[in-house]
Short mmCIF file of C-alpha atoms and ligand atoms in Angstrom, two decimals:
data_model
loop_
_atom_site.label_atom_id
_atom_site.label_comp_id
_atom_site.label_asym_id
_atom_site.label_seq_id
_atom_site.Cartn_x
_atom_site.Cartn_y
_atom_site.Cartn_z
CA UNK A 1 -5.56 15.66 18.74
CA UNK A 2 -2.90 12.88 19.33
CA UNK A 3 -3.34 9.44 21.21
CA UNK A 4 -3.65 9.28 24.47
CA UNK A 5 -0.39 9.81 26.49
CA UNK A 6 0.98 5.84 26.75
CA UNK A 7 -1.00 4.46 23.74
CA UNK A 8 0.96 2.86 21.26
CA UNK A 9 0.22 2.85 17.63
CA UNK A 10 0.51 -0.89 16.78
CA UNK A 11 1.43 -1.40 12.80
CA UNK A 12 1.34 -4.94 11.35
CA UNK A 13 3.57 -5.44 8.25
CA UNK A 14 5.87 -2.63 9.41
CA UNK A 15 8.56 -4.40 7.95
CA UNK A 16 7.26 -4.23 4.73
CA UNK A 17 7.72 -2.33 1.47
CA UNK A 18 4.35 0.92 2.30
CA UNK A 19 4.25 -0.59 6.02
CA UNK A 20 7.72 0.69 6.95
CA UNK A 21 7.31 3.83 5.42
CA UNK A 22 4.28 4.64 7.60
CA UNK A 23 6.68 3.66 10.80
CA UNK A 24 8.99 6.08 9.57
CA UNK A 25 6.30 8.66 9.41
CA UNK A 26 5.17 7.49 12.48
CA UNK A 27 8.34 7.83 14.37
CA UNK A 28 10.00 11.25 12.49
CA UNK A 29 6.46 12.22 14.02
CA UNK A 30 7.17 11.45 17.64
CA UNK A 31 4.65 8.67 17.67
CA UNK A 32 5.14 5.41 19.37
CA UNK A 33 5.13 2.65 17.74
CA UNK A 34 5.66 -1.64 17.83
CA UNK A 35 5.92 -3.71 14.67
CA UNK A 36 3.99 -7.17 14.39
CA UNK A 37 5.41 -8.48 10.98
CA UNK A 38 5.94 -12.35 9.92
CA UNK A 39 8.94 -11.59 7.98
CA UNK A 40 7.65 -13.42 4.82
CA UNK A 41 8.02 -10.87 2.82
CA UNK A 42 9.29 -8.14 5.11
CA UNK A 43 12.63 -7.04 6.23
CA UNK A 44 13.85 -7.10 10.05
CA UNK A 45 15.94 -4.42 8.69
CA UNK A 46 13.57 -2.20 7.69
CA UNK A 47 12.22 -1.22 10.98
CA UNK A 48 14.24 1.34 11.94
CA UNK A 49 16.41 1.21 15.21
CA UNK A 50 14.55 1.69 18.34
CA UNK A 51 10.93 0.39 17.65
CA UNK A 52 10.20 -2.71 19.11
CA UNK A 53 9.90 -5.70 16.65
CA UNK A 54 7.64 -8.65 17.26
CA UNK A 55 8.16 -11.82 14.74
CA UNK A 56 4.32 -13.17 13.92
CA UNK A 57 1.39 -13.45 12.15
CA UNK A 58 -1.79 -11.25 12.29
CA UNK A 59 -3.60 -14.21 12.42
CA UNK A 60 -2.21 -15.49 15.36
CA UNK A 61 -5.21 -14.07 17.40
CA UNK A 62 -3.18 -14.98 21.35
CA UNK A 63 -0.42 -12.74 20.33
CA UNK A 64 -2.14 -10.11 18.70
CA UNK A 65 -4.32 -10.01 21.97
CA UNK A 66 -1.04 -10.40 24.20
CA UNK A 67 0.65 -7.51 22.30
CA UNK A 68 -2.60 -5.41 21.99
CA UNK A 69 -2.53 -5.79 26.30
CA UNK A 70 0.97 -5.51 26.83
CA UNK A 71 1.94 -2.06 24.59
CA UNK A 72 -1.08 -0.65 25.48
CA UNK A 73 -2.37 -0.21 22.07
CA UNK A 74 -4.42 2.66 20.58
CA UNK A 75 -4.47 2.38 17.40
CA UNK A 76 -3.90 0.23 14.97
CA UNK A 77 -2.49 0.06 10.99
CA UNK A 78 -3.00 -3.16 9.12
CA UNK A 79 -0.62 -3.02 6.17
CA UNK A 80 0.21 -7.03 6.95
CA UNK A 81 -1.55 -8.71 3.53
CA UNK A 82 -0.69 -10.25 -0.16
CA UNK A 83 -0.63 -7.69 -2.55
CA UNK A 84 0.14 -9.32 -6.23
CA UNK A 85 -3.06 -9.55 -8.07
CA UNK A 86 -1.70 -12.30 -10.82
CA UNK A 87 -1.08 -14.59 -7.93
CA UNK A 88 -4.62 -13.72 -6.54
CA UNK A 89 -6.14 -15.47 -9.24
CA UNK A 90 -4.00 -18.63 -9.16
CA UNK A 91 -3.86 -18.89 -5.36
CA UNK A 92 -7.54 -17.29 -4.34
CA UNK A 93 -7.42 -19.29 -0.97
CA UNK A 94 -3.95 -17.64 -0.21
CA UNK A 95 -5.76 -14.25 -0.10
CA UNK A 96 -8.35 -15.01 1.66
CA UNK A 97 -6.52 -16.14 4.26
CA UNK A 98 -3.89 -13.65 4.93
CA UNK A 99 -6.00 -10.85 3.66
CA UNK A 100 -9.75 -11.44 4.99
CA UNK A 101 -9.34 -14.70 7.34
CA UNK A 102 -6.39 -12.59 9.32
CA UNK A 103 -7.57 -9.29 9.13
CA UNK A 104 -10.91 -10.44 10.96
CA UNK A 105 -8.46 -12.18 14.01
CA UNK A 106 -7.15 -9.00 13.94
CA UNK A 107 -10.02 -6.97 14.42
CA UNK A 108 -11.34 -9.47 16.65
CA UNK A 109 -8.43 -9.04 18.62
CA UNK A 110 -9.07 -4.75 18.50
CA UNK A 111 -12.49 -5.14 19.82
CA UNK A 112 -11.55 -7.29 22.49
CA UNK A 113 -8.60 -5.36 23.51
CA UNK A 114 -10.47 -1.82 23.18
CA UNK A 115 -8.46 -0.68 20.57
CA UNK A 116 -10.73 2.10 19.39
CA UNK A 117 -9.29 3.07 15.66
CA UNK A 118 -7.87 1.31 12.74
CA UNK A 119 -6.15 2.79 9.73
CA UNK A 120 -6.35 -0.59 6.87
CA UNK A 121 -4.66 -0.81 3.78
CA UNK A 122 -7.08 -1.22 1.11
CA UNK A 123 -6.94 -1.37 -2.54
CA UNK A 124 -8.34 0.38 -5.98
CA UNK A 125 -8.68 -3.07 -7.38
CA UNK A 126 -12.05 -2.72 -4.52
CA UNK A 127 -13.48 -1.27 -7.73
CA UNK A 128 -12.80 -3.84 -10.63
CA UNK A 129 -13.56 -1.81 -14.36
CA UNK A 130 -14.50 1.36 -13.60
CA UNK A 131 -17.18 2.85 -15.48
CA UNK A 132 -16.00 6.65 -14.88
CA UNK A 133 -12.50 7.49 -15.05
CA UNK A 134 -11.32 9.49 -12.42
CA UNK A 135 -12.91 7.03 -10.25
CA UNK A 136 -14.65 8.18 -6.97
CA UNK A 137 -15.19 6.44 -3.58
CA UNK A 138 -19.42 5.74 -4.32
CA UNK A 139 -18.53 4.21 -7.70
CA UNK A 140 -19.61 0.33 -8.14
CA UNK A 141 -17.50 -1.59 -5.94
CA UNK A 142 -16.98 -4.97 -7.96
CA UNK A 143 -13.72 -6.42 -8.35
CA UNK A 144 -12.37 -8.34 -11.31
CA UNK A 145 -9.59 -10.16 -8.93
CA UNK A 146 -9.87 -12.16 -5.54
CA UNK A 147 -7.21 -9.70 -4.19
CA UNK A 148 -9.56 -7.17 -4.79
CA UNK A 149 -12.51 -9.19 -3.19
CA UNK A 150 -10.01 -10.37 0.01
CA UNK A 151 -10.07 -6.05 0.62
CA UNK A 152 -13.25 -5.38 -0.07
CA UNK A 153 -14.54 -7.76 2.41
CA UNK A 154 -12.22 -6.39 4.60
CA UNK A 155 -13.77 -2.85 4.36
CA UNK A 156 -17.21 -4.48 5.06
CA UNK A 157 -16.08 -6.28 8.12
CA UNK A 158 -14.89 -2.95 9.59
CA UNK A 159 -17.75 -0.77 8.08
CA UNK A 160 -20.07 -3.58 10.58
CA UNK A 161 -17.38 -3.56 13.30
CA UNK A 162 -17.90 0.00 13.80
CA UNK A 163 -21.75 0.25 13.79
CA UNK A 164 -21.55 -2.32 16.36
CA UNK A 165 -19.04 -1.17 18.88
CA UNK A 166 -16.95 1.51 20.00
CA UNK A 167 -14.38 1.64 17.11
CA UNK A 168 -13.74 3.75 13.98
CA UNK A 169 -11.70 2.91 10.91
CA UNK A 170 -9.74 4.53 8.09
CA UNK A 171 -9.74 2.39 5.08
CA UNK A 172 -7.59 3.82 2.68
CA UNK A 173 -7.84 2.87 -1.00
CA UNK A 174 -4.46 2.47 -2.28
CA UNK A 175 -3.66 3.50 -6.30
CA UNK A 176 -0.34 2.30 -7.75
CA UNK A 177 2.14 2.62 -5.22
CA UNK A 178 6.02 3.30 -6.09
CA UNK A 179 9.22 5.15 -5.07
CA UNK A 180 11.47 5.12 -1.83
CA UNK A 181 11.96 6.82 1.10
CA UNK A 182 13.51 10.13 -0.52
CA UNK A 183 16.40 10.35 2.99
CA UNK A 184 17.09 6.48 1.41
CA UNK A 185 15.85 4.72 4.90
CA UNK A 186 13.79 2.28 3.07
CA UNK A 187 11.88 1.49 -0.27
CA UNK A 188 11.42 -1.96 -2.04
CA UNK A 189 13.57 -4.70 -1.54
CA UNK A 190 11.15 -7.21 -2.40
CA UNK A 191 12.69 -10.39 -4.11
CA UNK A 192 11.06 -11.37 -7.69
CA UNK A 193 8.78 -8.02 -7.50
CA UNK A 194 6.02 -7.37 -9.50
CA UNK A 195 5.27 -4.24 -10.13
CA UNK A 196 5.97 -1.96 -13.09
CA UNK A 197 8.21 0.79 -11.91
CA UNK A 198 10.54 -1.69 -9.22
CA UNK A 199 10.93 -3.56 -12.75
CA UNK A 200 11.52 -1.06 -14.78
CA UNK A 201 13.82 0.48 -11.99
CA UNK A 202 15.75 -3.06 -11.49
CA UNK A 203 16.19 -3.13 -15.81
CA UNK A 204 17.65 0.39 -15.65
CA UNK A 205 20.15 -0.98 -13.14
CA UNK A 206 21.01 -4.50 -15.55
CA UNK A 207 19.36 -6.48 -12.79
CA UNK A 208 17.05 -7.32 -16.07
CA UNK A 209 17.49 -7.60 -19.56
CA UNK A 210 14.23 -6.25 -20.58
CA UNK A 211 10.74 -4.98 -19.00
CA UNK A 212 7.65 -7.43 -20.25
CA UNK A 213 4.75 -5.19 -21.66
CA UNK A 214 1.43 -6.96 -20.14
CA UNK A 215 -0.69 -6.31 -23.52
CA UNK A 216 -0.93 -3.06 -25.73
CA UNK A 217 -4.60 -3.59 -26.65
CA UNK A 218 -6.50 -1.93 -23.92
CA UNK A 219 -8.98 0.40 -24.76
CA UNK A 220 -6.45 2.94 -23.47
CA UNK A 221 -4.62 6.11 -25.93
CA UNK A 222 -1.33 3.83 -26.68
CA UNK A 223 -3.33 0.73 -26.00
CA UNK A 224 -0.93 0.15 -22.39
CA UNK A 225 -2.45 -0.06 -18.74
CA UNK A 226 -3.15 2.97 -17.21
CA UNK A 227 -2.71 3.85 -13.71
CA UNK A 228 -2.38 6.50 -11.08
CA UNK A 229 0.91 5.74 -9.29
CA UNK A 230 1.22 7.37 -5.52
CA UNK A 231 4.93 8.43 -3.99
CA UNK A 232 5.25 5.63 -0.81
CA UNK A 233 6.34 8.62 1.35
CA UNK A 234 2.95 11.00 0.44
CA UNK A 235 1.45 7.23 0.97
CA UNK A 236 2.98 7.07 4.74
CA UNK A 237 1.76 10.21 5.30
CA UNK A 238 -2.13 9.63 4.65
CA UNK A 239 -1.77 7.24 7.16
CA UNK A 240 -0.74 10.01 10.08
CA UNK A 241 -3.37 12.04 8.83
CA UNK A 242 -5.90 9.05 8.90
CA UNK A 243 -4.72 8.47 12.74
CA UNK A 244 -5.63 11.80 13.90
CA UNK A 245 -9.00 11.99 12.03
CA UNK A 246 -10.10 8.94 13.77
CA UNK A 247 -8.74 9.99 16.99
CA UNK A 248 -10.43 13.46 16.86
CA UNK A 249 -13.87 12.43 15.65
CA UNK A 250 -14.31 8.93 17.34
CA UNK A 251 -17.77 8.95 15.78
CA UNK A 252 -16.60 9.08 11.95
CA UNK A 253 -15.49 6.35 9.25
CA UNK A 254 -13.25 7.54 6.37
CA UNK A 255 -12.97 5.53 3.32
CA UNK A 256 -10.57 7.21 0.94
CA UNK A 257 -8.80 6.94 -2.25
CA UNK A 258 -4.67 7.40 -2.27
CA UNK A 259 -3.67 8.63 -5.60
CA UNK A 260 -2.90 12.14 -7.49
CA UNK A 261 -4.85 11.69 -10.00
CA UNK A 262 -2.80 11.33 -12.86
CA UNK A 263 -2.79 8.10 -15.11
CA UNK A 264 0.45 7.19 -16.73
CA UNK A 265 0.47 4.18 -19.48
CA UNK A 266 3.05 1.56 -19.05
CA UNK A 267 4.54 3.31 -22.18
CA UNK A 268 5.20 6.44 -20.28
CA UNK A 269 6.35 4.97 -17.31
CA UNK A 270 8.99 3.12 -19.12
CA UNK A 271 10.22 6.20 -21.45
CA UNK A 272 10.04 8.19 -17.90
CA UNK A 273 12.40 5.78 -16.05
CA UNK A 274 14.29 6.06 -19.43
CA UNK A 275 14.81 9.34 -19.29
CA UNK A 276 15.41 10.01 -15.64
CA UNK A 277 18.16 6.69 -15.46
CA UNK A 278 19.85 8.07 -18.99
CA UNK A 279 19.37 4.29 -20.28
CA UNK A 280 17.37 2.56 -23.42
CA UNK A 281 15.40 -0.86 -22.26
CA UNK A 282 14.45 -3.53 -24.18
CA UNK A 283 10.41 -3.76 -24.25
CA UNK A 284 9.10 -5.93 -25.34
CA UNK A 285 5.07 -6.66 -25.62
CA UNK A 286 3.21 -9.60 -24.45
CA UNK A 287 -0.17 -11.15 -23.65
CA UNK A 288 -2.45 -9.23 -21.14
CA UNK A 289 -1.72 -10.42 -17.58
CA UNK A 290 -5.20 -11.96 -15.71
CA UNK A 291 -6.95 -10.09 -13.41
CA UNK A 292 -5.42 -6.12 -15.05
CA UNK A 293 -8.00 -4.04 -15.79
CA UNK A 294 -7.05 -1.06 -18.42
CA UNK A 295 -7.24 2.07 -16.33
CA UNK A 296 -7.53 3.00 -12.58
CA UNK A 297 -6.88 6.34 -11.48
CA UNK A 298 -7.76 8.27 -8.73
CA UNK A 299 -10.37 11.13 -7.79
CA UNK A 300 -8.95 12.24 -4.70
CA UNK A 301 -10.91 15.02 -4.00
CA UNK A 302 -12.20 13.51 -0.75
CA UNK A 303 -8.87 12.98 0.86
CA UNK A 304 -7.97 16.79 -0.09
CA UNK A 305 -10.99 18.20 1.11
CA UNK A 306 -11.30 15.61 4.62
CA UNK A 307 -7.53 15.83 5.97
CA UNK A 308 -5.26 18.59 5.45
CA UNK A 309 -3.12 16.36 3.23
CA UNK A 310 -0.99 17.43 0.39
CA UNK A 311 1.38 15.45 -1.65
CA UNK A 312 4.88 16.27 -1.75
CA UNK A 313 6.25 14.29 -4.47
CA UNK A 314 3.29 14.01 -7.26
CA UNK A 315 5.77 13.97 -10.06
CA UNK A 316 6.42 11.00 -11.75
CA UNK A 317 9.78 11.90 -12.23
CA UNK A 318 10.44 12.06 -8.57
CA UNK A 319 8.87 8.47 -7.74
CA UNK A 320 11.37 7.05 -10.11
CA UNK A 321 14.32 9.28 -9.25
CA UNK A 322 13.52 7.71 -5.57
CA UNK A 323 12.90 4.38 -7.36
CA UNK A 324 16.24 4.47 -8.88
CA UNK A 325 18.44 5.66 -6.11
CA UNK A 326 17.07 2.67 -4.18
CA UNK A 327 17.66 0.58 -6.27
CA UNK A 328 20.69 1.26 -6.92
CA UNK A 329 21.61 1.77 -3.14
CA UNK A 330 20.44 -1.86 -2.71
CA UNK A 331 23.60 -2.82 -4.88
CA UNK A 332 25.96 -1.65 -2.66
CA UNK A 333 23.82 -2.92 0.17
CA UNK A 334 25.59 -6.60 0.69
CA UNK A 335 22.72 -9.28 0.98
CA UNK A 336 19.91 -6.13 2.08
CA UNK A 337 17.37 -8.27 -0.15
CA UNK A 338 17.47 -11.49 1.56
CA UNK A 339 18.20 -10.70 5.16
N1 LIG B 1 2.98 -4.11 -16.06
C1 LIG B 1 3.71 -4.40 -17.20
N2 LIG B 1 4.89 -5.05 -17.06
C2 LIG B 1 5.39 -5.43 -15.84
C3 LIG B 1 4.65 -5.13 -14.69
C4 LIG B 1 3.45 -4.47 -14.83
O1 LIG B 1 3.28 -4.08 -18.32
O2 LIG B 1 6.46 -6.03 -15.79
C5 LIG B 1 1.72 -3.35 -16.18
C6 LIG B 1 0.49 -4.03 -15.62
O3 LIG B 1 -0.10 -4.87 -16.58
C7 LIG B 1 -0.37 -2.81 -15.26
C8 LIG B 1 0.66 -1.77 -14.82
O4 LIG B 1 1.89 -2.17 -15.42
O5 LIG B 1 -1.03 -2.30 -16.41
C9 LIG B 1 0.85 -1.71 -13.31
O6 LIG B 1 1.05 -3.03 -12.83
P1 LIG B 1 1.65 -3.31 -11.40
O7 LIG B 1 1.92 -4.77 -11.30
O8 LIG B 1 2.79 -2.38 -11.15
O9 LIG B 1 0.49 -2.88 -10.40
P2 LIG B 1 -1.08 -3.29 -10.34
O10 LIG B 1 -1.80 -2.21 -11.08
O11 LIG B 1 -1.24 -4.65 -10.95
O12 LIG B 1 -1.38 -3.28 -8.87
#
C-alpha cells in the first residue's frame, strides 16, 4: 500500500548527506516528495531537479505547519539533526535544540496538520556500551553522549505521540553510515567531516596527509573502534520500506536497527580503503576521542524479518569503492562543497 493519491512525502534535511539519498529513493520510486532543509550543512544541489525545495528550519513550527497544509503532506522523514558525537559533548545545548527542541515543533506540527506517519532518523549511540555484542533493539538504552540522549528522547516523544493520537512512527536506528550514491547523484560533501571512511576516503585522494587513529586501547581484537558501517543507498532504502509499513498497518510502531551486522576496526577500514584506492596512508594513533564507545554493531534480524528489505551493497569494499569515486568526483566538481 502507497500514500494516498495527492499526499506528499515531506523529508526535512533532504539536502543532506543520508537525507538526499532517501529523496532519491523516494523519487526513482515514483513518490512525491518536497524538501524542508536549512542549508547549514546541506546542499541546494543535492536535491535533485524537480522536487520542490523549501529554505528553513524544522523548528520553525509556522512553516512547517504552512508547508504541512499547503503540499498536502502524508508522511513525513526527519533526517534534519546534528550528527557529530565529539561536538555533542562540547556543545550539549546545540543538540538539544536542533535534535529534541526541533524535532518536537515538528511533530507538533504533524499532529496538528494530520500527518499520520513519521519515518525519524535515529541513532545506535541510543544504546551507549552495549553489554551484548550484536546489539538488539530491547537492549539497555543508555547513552554515553548527549547526541545519543537528543535521539533517544526523540524516540520517546514519538513512542507517546502515537499512544495518544492517530499517528505511527518508524524510528530507525542508524549504525555507521558511509558510501555514495553508486549512479554518483550524491554522497558526502560535507566540509571538515568527521567520520572515518569520508576521512580515510579524502587521505586516499591527498585532500589529507594522514588519517588520526582515535585510541588503539579498546577492549576490541586490534585494540581500534569497532563498528557496523551501513551502504547510504541500502540506508535510503529502509526508509521506503519504513513508509509503506506505517502506511499499511496504521496501528503499528517500528523501531529498528540499520546495519549488516558486521563490525570492522578502524584498522580494517583503513587497510580496506588502502587496498581498494591502491594507496599507503600515514596513520597515525592518538588519544581516544570523548563520547566513542569501543564496539557497536548491529543485530538486524528485526528489520529482515519485519520489511522485505535486503541490502544490496553489504561489502565493505563496495561502501568505499562508492566512497572513493565520490570523492574523487567532487574534485572535478568546481566549488560542489561549498555551494
Ligand atoms: N575514527 C578514527 N579516526 C577518524 C575518525 C573516526 O579513528 O579520523 C574512529 C572513531 O573513533 C570510531 C570509528 O572511527 O571508533 C567511527 O567513527 P565515526 O566518526 O566515523 O562515526 P561514529 O561511530 O562516531 O558515529
Amino acid at each position: 500500500m502507497t500514500l494516498s493519491e495527492n499526499s506528499t512525502v515531506l523529508v526535512t534535511g533532504g539536502a543532506g548527506y543520508i537525507g538526499s539519498h532517501a529523496v532519491l529513493a523516494l523519487v526513482d520510486a515514483g513518490r512525491t516528495v518536497v524538501v524542508l532543509d536549512d542549508l547549514s550543512t546541506g546542499f541546494r544541489w543535492a536535491v535533485p531537479t524537480g522536487v520542490p525545495f523549501v529554505l528553513g528550519n524544522v523548528g520553525d513550527s509556522a512553516l512547517a505547519s504552512r508547508l504541512i497544509a499547503e503540499y498536502r503532506i502524508g508522511a513525513i522523514m526527519h533526517f534534519a539533526g546534528s550528527i557529530i558525537v565529539p561536538e555533542s559533548v562540547i556543545d550539549p545545548l546545540k543538540y538539544y535544540l536542533n535534535n529534541t527542541a526541533n524535532s518536537r515543533s515538528l511533530i507538533a506540527a504533524a499532529v496538528t496538520g494530520g500527518v499520520k506517519h513519521f519515518v525519524f532518523s535515529s541513532t545506535a549511540a541510543v544504546y551507549g556500551n552495549p553489554e551484548h555484542i550484536p546489539v538488539n533493539e530491547d537492549a539497555v538504552l543508555k547513552p554515553i553522549n548527549p547526541y545519543g540522549e537528543s535521539k533517544l528522547m526523540t524516540e520517546h516523544m514519538l513512542r507517546d505521540v502515537a499512544h495518544a493520537h492517530d499517528f505511527n512512527y518508524c524510528a530507525l536506528r542508524y549504525f555507521n553510515v558511509a558510501g555514495a550514491d553508486p549512479a554518483g547523484r550524491s554522497g558526502q560533501a560535507t566540509v571538515g567531516a568527521t567520520h572515518l571512511i569520508k576521512i580515510a576516503a579524502e587521505a586516499a585522494c591527498g585532500k589529507r596527509d594522514h588519517v588520526s587513529i582515535f585510541g588503539n586501547d579498546f577492549p576490541t581484537p586490534d585494540g581500534t573502534g569497532v563498528r557496523d558501517y551501513i551502504h547510504v543507498s541500502d540506508l535510503a532504502s529502509a526508509h521506503l520500506h519504513a513508509l509503506d509499513a506505517l502506511v499499511s498497518a496504521p496501528e503499528t510502531n517500528h523501531t529498528l536497527n540499520c546495519g549488516y551486522g558486521d563490525g570492522f576496526s578502524v584498522m580494517e577500514v583503513i587497510d580496506c580503503v588502502e587496498r581498494v584506492a591502491g594507496v599507503k596512508l600515514d596513520r597515525r594513533t592518538g588519544s581516544r576521542r570523548a563520547g566513542d564507545p569501543a564496539t557497536l554493531v548491529a543485530d538486524n534480524s528485526r528489520l529482515l524479518s519485519h520489511f522485505s528489505w535486503r541490502p544490496k551493497y553489504a561489502e565493505l569494499d563496495m561502501i568505499v569503492a562508492d566512497a572513493l569515486r565520490w570523492e574523487r568526483a567532487l574534485e572535478t566538481r568546481d566549488g560542489i562543497a561549498t555551494n
